[in-house]
CSV table of C-alpha atoms in Angstrom, one decimal:
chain,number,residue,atom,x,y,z
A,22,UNK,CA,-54.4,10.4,34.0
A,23,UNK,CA,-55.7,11.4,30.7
A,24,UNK,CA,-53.7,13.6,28.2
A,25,UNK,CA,-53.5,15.5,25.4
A,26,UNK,CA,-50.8,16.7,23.3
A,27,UNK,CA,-50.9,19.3,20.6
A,28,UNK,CA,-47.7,21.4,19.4
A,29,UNK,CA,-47.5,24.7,20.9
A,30,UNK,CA,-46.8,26.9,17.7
A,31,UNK,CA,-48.2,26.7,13.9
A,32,UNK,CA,-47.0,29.6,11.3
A,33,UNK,CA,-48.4,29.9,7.9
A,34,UNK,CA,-48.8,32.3,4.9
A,35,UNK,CA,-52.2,33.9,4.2
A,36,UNK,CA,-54.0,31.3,2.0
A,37,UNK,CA,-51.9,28.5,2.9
A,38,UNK,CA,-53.8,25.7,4.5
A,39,UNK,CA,-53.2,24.9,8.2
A,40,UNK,CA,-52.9,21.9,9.9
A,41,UNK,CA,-52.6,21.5,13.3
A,42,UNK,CA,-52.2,18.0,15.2
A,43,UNK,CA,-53.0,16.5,18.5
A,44,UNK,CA,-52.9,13.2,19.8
A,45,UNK,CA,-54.9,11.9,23.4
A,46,UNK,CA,-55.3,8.8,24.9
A,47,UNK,CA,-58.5,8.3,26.4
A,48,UNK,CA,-60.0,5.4,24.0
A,49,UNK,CA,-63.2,5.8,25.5
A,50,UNK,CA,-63.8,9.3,24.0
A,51,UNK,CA,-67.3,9.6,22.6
A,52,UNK,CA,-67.2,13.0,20.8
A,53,UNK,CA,-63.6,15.4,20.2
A,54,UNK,CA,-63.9,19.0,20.2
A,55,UNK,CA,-62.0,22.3,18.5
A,56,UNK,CA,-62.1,24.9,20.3
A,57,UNK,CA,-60.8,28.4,19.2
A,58,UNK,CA,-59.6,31.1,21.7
A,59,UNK,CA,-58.8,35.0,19.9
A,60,UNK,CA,-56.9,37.5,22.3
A,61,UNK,CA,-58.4,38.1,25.7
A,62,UNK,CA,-61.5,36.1,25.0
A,63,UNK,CA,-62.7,32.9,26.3
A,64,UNK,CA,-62.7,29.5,24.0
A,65,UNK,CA,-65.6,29.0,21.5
A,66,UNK,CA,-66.4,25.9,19.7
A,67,UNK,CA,-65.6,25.6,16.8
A,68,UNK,CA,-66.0,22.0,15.6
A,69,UNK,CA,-66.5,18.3,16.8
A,70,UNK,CA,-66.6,15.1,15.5
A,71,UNK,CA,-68.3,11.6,16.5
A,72,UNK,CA,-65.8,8.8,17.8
A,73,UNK,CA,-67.6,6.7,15.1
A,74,UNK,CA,-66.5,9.0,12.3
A,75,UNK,CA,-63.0,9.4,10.2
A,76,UNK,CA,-64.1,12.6,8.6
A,77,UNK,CA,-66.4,15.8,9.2
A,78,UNK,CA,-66.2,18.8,6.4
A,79,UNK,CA,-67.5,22.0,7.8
A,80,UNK,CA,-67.0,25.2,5.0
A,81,UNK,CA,-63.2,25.7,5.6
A,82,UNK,CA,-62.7,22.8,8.0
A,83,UNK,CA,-62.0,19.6,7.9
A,84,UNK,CA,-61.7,17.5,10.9
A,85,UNK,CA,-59.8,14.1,10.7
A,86,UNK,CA,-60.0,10.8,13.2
A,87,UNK,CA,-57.6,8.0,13.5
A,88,UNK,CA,-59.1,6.3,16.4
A,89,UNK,CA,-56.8,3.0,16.1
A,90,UNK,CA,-53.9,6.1,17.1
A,91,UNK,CA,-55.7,8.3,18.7
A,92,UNK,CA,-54.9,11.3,16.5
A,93,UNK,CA,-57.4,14.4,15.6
A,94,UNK,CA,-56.5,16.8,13.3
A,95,UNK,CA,-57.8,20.4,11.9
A,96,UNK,CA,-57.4,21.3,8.7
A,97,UNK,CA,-58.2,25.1,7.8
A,98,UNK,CA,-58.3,26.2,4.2
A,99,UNK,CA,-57.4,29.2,2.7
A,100,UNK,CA,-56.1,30.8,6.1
A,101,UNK,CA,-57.2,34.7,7.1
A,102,UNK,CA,-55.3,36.3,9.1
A,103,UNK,CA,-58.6,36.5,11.4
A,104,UNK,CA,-57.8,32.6,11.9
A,105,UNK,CA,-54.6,33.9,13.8
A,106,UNK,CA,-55.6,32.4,17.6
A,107,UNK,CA,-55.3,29.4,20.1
A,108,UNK,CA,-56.9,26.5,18.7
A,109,UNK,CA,-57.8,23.3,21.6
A,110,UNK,CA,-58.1,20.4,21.2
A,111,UNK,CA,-60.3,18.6,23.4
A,112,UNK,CA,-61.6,14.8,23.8
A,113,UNK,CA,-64.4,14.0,26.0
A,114,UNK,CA,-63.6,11.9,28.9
A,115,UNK,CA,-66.2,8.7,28.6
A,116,UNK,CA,-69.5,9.1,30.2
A,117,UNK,CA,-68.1,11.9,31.6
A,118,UNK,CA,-71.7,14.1,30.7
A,119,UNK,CA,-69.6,16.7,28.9
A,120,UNK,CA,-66.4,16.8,31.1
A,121,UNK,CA,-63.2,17.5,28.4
A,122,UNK,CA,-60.0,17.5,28.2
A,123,UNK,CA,-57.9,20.1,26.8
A,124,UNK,CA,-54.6,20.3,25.1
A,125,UNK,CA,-52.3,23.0,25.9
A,126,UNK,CA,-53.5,24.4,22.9
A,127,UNK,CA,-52.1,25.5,19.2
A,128,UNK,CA,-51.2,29.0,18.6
A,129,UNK,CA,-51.6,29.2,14.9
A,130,UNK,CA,-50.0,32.9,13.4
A,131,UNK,CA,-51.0,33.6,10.1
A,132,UNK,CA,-48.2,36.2,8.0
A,133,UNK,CA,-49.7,38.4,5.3
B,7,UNK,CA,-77.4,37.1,23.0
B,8,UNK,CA,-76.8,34.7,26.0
B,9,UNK,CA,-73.5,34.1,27.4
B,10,UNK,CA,-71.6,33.7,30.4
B,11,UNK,CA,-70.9,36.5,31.9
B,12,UNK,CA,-68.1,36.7,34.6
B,13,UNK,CA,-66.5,39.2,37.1
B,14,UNK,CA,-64.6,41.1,38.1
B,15,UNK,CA,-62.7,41.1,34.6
B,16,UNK,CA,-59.2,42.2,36.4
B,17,UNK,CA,-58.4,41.5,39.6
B,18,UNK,CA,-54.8,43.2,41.2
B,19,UNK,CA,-54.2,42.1,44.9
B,20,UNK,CA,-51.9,41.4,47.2
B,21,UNK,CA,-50.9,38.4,48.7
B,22,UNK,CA,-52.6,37.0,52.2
B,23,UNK,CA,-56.3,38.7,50.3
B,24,UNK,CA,-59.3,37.0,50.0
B,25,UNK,CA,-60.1,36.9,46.2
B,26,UNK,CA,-64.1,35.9,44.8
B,27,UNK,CA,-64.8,35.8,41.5
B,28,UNK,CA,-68.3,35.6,40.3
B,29,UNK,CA,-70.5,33.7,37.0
B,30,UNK,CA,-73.5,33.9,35.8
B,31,UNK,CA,-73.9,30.7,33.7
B,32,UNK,CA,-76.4,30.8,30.6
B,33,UNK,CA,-79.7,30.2,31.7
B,34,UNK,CA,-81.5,26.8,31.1
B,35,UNK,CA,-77.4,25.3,31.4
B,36,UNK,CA,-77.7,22.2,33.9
B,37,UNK,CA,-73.6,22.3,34.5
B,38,UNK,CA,-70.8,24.8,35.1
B,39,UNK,CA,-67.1,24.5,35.3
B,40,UNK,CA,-64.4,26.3,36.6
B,41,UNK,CA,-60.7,26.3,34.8
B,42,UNK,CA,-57.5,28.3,35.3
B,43,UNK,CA,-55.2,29.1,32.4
B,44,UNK,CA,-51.7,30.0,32.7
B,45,UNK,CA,-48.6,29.7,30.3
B,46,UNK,CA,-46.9,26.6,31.5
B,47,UNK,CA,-50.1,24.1,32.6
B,48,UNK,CA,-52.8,25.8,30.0
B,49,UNK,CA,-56.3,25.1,30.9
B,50,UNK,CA,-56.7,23.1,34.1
B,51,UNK,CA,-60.1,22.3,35.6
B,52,UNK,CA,-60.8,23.1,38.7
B,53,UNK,CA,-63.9,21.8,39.3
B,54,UNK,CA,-67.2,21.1,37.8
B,55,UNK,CA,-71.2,21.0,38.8
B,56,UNK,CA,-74.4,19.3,37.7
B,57,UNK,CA,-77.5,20.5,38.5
B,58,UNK,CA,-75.8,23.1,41.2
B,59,UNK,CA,-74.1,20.1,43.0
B,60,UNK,CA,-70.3,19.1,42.9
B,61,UNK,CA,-69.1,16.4,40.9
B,62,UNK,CA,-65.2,16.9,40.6
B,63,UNK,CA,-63.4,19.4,42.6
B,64,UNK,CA,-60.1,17.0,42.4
B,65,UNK,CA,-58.2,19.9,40.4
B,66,UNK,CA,-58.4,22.5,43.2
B,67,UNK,CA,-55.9,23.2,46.0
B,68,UNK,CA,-58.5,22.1,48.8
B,69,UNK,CA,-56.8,24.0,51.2
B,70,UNK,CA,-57.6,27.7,50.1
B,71,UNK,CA,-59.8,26.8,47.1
B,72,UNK,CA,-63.8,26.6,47.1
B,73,UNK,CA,-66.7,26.4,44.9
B,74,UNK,CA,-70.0,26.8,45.5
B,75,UNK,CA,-72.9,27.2,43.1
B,76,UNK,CA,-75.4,28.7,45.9
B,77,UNK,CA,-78.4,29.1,43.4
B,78,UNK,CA,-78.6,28.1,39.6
B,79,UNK,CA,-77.6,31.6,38.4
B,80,UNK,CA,-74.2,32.3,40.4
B,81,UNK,CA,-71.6,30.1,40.6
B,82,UNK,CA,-68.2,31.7,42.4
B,83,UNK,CA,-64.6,30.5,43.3
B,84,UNK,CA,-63.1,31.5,45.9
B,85,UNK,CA,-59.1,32.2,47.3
B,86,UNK,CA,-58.5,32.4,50.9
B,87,UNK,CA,-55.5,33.1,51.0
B,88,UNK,CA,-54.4,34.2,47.9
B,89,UNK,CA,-50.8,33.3,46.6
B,90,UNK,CA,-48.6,35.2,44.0
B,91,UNK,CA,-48.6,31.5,42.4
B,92,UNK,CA,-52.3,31.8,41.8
B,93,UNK,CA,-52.1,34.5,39.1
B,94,UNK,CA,-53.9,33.4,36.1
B,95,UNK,CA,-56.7,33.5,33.9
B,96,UNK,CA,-59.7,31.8,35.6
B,97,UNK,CA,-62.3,30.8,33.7
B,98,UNK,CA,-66.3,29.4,33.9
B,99,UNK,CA,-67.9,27.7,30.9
B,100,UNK,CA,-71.7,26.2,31.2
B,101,UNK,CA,-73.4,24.0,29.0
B,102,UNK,CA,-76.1,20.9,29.0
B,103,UNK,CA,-74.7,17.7,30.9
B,104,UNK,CA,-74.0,14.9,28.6
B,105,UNK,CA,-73.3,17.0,26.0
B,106,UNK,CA,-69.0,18.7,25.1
B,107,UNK,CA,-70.2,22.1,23.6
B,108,UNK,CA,-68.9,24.9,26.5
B,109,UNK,CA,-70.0,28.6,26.7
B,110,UNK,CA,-67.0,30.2,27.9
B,111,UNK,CA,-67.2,33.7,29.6
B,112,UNK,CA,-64.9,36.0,29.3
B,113,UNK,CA,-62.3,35.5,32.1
B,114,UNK,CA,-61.2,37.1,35.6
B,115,UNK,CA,-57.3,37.9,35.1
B,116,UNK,CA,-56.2,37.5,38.4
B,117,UNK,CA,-52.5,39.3,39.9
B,118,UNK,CA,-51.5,38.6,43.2
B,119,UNK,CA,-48.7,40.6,44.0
């Protein structure tokens, strides 16, 4: 079936950037989500990106695209501590009308 | 503020029980979905609705799992029986078919002892 793999921890310094990494491989994808999950809450989107794009700059993200490998990426800038959480990532499966996929998700800490 | 609202929020039981847990999807939202989240699998779905009927149920243990949506404001999942293994996080999400972006509620934390 279709998967997804992100690493399970990321650890940076307040005001580093972040960058956390998944790859997938269902080609047929159409749009990739972020989504963000804080402690004892349910996910929230955060970002997506078109299958047709490389790049989409949103304030303090930057979402990348390598569709030849398959491999989305987030980029946070200037990390808060308030970006400490579990961050998904999560292709949709093709004509799926809004079925997705989701890594095992990223816990990114962030150390004062 | 619209959201998903889900309960009960904590669920402590004991094994052999009969467990429901309860969603109110956002109104005007065409489909719902069901997930569990634990440490080792993450976020599994369980199944999923359009338009209050069932398009993918694969994800679910047939044998003591079911979903119903019986009208366009309540969707519930049900355990019967309910297994220590089934301790987890279960989740609903709704949003407009055809399109990724997912209103998550809250969670039911479920313990079967």
């Amino acid at each position: 079936g279709e998967d997804v793999e992100q690493s399970l921890f990321l650890s940076v310094r307040e005001g580093d950037s972040s960058v956390i990494n998944c790859t997938y491989t269902d080609s047929s994808s159409t749009y990739l989500y972020w989504y963000k999950q804080e402690p004892g809450a349910g996910l929230q989107l955060l970002t997506y990106i078109f299958s047709n794009m490389d790049m989409k700059q949103d304030q303090r993200l930057t979402v990348l695209l390598n569709k030849k490998d398959k491999h989305l990426s987030l980029r946070i800038a200037d990390t808060q501590t308030g970006d400490s959480a579990i961050y998904f990532c999560a292709p949709d499966l093709g004509g799926s009308q809004g079925n997705l996929i989701f890594g095992k998700g990223t816990k990114l800490s962030v150390k004062p | 503020d619209a959201r998903v609202t889900q309960t009960p929020r904590d669920k402590v039981t004991e094994m052999g029980q009969e467990v429901t847990m309860r969603c109110q999807p956002i109104l005007g939202h065409n489909t719902v979905f069901w997930y569990r989240q634990t440490m080792m699998q993450g976020l599994e779905l369980l199944a999923y609705f359009r338009n209050r009927a069932p398009l993918d149920d694969s994800g679910m243990p047939k044998d003591r799992f079911s979903a119903e949506m019986p009208d366009a404001t309540l969707a519930t999942l049900k355990i019967q029986p309910s297994e220590p293994r089934d301790s987890a996080v279960y989740f609903c999400a709704s949003g407009l078919g055809g399109h990724g972006e997912l209103f998550f509620g809250e969670g039911s934390r479920l313990t079967v002892l």
